[in-house]
XYZ file of C-alpha atoms in Angstrom:
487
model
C -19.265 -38.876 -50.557
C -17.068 -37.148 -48.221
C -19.417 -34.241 -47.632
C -22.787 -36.330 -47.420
C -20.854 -38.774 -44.545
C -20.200 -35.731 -42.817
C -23.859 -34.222 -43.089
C -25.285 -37.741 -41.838
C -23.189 -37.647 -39.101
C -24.565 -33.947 -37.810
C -27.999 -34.893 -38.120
C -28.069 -38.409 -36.494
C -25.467 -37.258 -34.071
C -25.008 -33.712 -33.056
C -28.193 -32.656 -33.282
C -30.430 -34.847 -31.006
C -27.770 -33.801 -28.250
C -28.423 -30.094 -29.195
C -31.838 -30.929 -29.118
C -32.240 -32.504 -25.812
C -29.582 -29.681 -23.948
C -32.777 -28.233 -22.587
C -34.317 -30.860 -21.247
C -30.627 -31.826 -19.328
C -30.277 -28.326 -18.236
C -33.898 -28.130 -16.913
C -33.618 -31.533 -14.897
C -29.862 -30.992 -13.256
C -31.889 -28.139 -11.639
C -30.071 -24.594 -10.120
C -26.948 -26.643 -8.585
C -25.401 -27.380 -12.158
C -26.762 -24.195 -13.689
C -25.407 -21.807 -10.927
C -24.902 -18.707 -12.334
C -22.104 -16.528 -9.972
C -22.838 -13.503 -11.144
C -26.794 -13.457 -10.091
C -25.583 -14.329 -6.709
C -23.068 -12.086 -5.658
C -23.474 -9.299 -3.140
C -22.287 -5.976 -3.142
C -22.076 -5.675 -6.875
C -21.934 -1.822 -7.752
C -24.387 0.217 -9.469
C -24.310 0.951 -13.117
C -21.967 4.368 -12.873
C -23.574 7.873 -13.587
C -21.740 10.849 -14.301
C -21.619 13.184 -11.254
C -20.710 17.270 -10.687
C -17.989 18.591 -9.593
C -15.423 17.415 -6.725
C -17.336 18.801 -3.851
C -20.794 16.530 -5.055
C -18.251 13.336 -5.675
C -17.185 13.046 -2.702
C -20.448 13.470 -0.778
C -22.475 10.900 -2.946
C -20.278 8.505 -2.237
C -21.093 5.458 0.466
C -19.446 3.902 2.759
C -17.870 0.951 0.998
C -14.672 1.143 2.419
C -16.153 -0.963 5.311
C -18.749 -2.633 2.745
C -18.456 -6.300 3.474
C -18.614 -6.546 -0.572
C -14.893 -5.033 -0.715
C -13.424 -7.701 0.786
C -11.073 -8.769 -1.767
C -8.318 -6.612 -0.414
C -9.527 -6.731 3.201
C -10.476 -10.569 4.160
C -11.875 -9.385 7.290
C -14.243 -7.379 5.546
C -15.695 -10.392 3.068
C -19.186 -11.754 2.710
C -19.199 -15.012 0.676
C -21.830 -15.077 -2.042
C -25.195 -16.213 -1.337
C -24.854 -19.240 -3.759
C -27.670 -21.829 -3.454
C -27.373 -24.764 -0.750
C -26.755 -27.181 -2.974
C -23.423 -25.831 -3.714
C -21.850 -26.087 -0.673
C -22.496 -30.189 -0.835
C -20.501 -30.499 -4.382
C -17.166 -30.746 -4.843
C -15.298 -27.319 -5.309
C -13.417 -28.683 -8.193
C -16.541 -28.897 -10.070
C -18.038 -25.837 -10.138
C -14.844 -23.865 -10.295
C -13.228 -25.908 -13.588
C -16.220 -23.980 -15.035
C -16.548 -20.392 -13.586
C -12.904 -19.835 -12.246
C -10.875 -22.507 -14.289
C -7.805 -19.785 -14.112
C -8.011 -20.491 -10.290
C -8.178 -24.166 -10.594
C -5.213 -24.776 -12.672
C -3.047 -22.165 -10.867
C -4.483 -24.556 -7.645
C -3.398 -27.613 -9.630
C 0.157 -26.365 -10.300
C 0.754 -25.472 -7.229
C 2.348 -27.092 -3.840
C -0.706 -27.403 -2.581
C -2.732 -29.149 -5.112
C -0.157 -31.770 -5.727
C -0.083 -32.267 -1.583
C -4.002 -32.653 -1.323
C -4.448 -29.232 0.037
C -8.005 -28.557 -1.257
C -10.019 -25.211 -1.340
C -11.854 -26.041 1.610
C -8.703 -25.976 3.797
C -8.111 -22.230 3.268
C -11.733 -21.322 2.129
C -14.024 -23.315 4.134
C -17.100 -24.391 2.240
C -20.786 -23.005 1.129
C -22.411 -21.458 2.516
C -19.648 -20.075 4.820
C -16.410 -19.444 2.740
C -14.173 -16.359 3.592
C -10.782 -15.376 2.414
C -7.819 -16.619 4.521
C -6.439 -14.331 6.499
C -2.335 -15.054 7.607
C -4.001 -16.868 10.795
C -5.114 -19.279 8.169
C -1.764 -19.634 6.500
C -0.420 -19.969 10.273
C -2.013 -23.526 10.743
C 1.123 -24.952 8.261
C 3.664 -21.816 8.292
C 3.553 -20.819 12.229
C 6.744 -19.245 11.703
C 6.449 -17.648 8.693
C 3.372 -16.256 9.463
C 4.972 -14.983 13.106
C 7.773 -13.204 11.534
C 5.544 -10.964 9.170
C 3.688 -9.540 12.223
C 7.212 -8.950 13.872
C 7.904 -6.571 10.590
C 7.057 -3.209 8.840
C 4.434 -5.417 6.408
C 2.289 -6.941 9.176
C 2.689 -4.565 12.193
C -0.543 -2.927 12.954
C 0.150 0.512 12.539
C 1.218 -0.068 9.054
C -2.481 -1.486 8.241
C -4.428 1.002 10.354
C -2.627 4.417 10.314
C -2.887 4.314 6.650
C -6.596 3.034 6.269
C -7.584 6.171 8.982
C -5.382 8.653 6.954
C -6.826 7.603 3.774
C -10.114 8.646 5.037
C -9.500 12.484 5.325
C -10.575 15.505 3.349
C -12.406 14.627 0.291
C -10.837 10.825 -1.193
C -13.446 9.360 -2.638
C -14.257 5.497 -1.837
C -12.684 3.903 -5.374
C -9.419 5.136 -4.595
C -9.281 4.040 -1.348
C -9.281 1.066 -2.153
C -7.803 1.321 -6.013
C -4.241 3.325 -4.106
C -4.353 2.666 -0.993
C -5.598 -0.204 0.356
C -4.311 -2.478 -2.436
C -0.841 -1.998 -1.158
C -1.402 -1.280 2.491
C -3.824 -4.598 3.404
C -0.529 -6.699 3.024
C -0.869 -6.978 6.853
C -3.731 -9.117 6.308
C -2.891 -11.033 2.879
C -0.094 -13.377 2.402
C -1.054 -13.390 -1.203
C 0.490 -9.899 -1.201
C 3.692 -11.335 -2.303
C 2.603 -15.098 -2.950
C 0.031 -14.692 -5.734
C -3.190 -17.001 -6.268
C -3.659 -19.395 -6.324
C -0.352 -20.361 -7.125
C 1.867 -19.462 -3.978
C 5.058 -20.245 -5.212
C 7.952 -19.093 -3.269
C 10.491 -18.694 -6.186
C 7.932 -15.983 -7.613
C 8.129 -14.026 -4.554
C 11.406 -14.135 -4.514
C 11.825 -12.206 -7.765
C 12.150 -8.005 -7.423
C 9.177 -7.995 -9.711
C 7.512 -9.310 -7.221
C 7.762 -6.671 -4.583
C 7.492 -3.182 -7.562
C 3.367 -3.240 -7.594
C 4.008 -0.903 -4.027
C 7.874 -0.522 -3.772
C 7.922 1.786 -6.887
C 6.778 5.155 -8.228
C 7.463 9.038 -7.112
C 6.894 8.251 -3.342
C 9.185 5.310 -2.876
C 11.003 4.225 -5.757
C 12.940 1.405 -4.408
C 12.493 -0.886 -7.680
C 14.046 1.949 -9.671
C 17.070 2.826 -7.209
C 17.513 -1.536 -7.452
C 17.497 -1.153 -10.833
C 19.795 1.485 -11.639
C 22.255 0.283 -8.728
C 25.270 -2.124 -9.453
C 23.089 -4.825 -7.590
C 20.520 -4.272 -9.923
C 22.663 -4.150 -13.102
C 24.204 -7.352 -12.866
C 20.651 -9.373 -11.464
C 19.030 -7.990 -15.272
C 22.467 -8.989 -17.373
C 22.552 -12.538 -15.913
C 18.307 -12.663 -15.332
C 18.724 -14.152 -12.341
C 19.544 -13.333 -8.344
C 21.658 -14.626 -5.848
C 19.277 -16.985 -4.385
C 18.669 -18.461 -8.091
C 22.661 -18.851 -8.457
C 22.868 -15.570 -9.795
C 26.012 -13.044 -8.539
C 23.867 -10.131 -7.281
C 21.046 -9.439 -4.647
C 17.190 -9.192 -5.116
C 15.044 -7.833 -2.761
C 14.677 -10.580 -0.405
C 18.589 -11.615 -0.437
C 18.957 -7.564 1.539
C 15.494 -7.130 3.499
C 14.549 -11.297 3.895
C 17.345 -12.879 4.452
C 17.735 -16.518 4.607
C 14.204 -16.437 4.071
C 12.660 -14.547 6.898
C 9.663 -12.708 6.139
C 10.419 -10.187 8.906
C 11.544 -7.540 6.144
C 12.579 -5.069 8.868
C 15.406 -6.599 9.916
C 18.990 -4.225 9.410
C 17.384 -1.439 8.488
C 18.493 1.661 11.244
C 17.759 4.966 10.091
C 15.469 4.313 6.963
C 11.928 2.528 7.317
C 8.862 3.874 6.022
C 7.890 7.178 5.023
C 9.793 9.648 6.937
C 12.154 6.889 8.447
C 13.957 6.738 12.340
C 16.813 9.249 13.741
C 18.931 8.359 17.145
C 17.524 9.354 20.217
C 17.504 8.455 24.008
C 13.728 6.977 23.582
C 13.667 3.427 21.980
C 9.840 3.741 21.176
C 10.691 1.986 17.606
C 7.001 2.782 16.561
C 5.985 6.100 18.225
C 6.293 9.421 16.279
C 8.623 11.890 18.384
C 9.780 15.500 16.941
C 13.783 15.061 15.577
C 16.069 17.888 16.414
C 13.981 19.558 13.247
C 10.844 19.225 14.632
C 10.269 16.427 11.978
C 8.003 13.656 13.823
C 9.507 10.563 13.087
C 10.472 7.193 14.878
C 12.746 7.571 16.910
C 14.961 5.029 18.287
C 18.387 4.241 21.109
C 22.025 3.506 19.791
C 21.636 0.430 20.831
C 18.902 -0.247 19.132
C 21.310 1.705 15.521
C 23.930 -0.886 16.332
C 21.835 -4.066 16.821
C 19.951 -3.246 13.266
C 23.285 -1.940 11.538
C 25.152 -5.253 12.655
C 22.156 -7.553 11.207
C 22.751 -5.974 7.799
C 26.183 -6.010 8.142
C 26.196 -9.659 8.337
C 24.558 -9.445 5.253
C 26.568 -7.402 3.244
C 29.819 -9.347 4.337
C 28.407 -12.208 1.926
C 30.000 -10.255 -0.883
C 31.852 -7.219 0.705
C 34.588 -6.623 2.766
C 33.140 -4.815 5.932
C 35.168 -1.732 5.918
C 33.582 -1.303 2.374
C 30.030 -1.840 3.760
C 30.065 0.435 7.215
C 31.322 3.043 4.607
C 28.416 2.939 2.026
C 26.080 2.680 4.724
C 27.632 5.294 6.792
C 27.392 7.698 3.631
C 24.071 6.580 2.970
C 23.205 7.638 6.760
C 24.791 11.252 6.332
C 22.602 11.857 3.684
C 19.730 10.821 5.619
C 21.253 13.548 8.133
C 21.568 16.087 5.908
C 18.552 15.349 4.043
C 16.034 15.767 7.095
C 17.840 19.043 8.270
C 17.230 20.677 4.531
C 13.493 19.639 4.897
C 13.412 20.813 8.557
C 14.041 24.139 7.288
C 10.743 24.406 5.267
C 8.924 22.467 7.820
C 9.877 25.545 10.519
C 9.209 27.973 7.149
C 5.108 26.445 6.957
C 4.660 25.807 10.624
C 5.437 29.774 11.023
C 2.779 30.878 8.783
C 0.383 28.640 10.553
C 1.658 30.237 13.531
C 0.807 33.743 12.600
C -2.965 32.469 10.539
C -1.374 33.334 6.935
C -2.098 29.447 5.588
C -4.858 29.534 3.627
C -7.268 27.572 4.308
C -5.800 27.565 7.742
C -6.248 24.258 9.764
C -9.459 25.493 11.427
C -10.983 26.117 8.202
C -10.547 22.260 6.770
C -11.616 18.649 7.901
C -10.401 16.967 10.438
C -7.224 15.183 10.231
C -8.700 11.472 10.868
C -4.957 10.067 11.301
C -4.616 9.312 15.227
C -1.702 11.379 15.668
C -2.378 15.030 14.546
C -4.680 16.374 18.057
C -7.727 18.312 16.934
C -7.732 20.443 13.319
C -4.129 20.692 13.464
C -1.735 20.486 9.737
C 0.186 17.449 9.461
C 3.643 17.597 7.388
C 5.566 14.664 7.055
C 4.388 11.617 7.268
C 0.447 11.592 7.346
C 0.426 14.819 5.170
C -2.285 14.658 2.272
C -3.134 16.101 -0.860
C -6.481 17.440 -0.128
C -7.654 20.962 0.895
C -4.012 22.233 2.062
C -2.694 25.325 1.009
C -0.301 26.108 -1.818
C 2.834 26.011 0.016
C 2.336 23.110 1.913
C 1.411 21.273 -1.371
C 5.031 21.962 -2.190
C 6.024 20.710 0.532
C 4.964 17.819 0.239
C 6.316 17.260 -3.055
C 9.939 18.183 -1.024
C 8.893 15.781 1.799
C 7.255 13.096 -0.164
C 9.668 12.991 -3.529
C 12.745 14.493 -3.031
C 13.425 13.885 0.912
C 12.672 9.902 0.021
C 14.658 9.716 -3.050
C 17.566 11.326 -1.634
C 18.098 9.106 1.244
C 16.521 5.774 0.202
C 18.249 6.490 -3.081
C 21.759 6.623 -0.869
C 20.876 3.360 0.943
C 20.129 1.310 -2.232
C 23.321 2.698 -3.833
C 21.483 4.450 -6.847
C 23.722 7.531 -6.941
C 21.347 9.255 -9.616
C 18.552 9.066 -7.755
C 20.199 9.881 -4.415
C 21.150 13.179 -6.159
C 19.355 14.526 -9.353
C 15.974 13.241 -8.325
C 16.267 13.596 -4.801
C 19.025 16.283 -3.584
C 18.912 18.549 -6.041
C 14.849 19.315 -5.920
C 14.554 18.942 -2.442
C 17.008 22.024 -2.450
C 15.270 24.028 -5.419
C 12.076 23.227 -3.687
C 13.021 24.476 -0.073
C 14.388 28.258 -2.143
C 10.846 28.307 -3.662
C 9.392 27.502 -0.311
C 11.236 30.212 1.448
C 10.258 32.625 -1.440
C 6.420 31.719 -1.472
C 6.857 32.292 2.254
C 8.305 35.989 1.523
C 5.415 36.755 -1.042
C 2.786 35.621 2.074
C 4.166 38.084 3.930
C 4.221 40.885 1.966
C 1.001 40.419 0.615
C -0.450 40.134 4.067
C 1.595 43.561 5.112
C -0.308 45.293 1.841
C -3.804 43.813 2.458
C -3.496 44.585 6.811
C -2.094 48.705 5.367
C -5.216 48.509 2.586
C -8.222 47.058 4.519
C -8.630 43.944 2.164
C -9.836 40.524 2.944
C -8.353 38.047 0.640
C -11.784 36.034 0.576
C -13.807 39.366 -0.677
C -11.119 39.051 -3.520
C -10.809 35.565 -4.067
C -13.527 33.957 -2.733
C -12.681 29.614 -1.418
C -14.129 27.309 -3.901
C -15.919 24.673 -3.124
C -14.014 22.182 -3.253
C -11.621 24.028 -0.585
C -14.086 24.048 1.951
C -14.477 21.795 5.265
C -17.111 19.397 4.930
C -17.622 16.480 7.107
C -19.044 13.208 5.473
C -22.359 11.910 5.387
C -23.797 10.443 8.333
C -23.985 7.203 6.469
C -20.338 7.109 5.201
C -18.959 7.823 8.498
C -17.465 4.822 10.424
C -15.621 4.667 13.929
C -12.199 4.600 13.633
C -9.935 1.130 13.013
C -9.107 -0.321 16.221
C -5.752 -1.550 14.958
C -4.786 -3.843 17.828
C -7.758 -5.750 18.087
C -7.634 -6.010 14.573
C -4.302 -7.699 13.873
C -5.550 -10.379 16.813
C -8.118 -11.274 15.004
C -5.785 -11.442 11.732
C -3.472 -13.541 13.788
């Protein structure tokens, strides 16, 4: 009886709604039947295999200003052409059904328990965009002002790197994949405060800063890690701003819950960091006593920085005990610079006297603003792309072992500081020096025997300039006027 109750029940029941899901879905017309996916712009192509690294790069188009990629860059986003009607319903609505992740992150949150809808940060269809920090600004003025004060929102962090990520042969996915994921937190709060969500104690955590603050060229999540600090925040699971005994992240480099994260640092900073000067340009590259171009900065300006963090550090040290570590940590950042100095003076020589192969004339132009004309660039806008053997290994000393070395020093990781920074850098500037020697001597031989190298060994390629497509090429980022409009 039990299974014939149950059969009666699907057939008077169930099925007449089955049946008349047609005619429901037919009547409610395209406003309940909106389909995202049909609607969106800039949707890639289905992907075909391609030849070679040379035809790669020059197939590609220019969608690293393409209005579709504005996920990571909000000033670059074109809402969805969604039909009319959509913009009159409720937000709510649609989205419990297409992004119902969203929505209950939204519900969770601060703002959807304060009656912050969607439309405050997203405006409505047909004219929604992604909020930029000016948007976040209406509530958190101050919050919002401190970022641009720092290294995350200042505009030469968001521009230099969008400009140098254009040179040589990159091709458009990984622009955006590994570079401008990390580098468009000038114009995304959700950077660190993750949709739709936003919670504060989340960006508090050091997990929340290792998606960019890790890996070989700036491992600051493993020198936390393997530090004291570090130790103790993973035995207890928690930091000193959740009760805990040790620093995170934002206890050091946001204190008291600034989000100007450049606050105490003196000699370090991004890259190839700051050394004491006479000029206190803060953001201008100058040449150190190496010939290293880096920011350069006053002692005044040393002290003001080293007191802030001192302040800091007198929350749990003594501060004889903290001028010390951070004195050693700035020796090493001495000494560090001067080893690399010596292979930087090694590579610039044999650009000097045309033994670089391909010399600078021979590739694309640098498209950072800095380097003047076909010019190399070591240090800190130094790529990866069409550069010659010994200035690829350079930039392994500059980019690895020069970071670890000294930002391994000033987060008190001592292994990194020495056996993955120090000790390569050293090995690295001997092979330099050596690879330098072989140049030479192979360039005596060929000059005494009549031989062209490029007879011999003829440039592939993928080694040879090439300038981009006349419909990839864009004008450059003006950065300023940028970060207005952001603000």
């Amino acid at each position: 009886m039990e299974g014939e109750h149950r059969r009666r029940f699907i057939f008077c029941v169930l099925l007449p709604a089955v049946l008349a899901f047609p005619l429901w879905s037919f009547a409610a017309g395209p406003e309940t039947s909106f389909d995202p996916t049909k609607y969106s712009k800039g949707t890639r192509e289905i992907p075909t295999p391609q030849k070679g690294y040379h035809d790669r790069y020059t197939s590609m188009t220019a969608s690293w200003n393409d209005a579709g990629q504005g996920y990571y860059d909000p000033t670059q986003y074109t809402p969805p052409d969604v039909p009319e009607a959509a913009g009159k319903k409720n937000c709510v609505e649609c989205h419990e059904k297409y992004t119902p992740s969203a929505v209950e992150e939204w519900k969770a949150s601060k703002h959807g328990k304060n009656g912050i809808d969607c439309s405050v940060c997203h405006g409505t269809h047909p004219q929604v965009f992604m909020p930029l920090p000016k948007t976040c600004g209406t509530c958190h003025p101050g919050r919002v002002e401190q970022h641009f004060a720092g290294k995350h929102g200042r505009y030469g962090f968001y521009g230099a790197h969008t400009q140098a990520g254009r040179r040589g042969a990159q091709y458009e996915e990984m622009k955006e994949m590994g570079c401008g994921t990390c580098h468009s937190v000038a114009l995304k709060c959700d950077s660190c405060h993750t949709r739709h969500r936003f919670d504060p104690a989340e960006a508090r955590r050091p997990e929340a800063c290792a998606t960019c603050h890790m890996g070989p060229d700036h491992a600051q999540t493993e020198y936390y890690e393997s530090s004291k600090h570090g130790v103790i925040a993973s035995v207890e699971g928690k930091i000193f701003e959740e009760g805990g005994r040790a620093p995170g992240c934002v206890t050091c480099h946001m204190s008291r819950g600034t989000h100007d994260v450049s606050q105490g640092i003196t000699l370090g900073g991004s890259s190839q960091g700051k050394f004491i000067g006479n000029n206190p340009s803060g953001d201008a590259y100058h040449p150190d006593p190496n010939g290293i171009n880096m920011n350069e900065i006053s002692p005044d300006d040393f002290k003001r920085e080293r007191d802030k963090m001192l302040a800091i550090c007198k929350n749990c040290h003594s501060e004889r005990f903290a001028r010390h570590k951070l004195g050693t940590a700035d020796g090493i950042k001495i000494a560090t610079d001067g080893v690399t100095g010596e292979a930087y003076k090694i590579i610039q020589g044999l650009k000097d006297d045309g033994l670089l192969s391909p010399m600078p004339s021979d590739r694309i132009e640098n498209p950072a603003p800095f380097p003047k004309g076909k010019d190399i660039w070591l240090t800190g806008h130094e790529l990866y792309e069409q550069v010659s053997g010994i200035e690829a290994k350079f930039f392994h000393m500059y980019k690895f072992y020069n970071i670890h070395a000294w930002k391994g020093a000033y987060h008190m990781s001592p292994d990194w500081s020495h056996w993955y920074g120090n000790a390569p850098l050293k090995l690295m500037l001997s092979e330099i020096w050596e690879d330098a020697s072989m140049i030479r001597r192979l360039n005596a031989l060929e000059k005494k025997e009549g031989i062209n190298w490029k007879d011999v060994s003829p440039v592939p390629d993928f080694m040879k300039p090439r300038e981009k497509p006349e419909e990839v090429k864009s004008k450059p980022v003006d950065t300023k006027e940028l970060i207005e409009k952001v603000k």
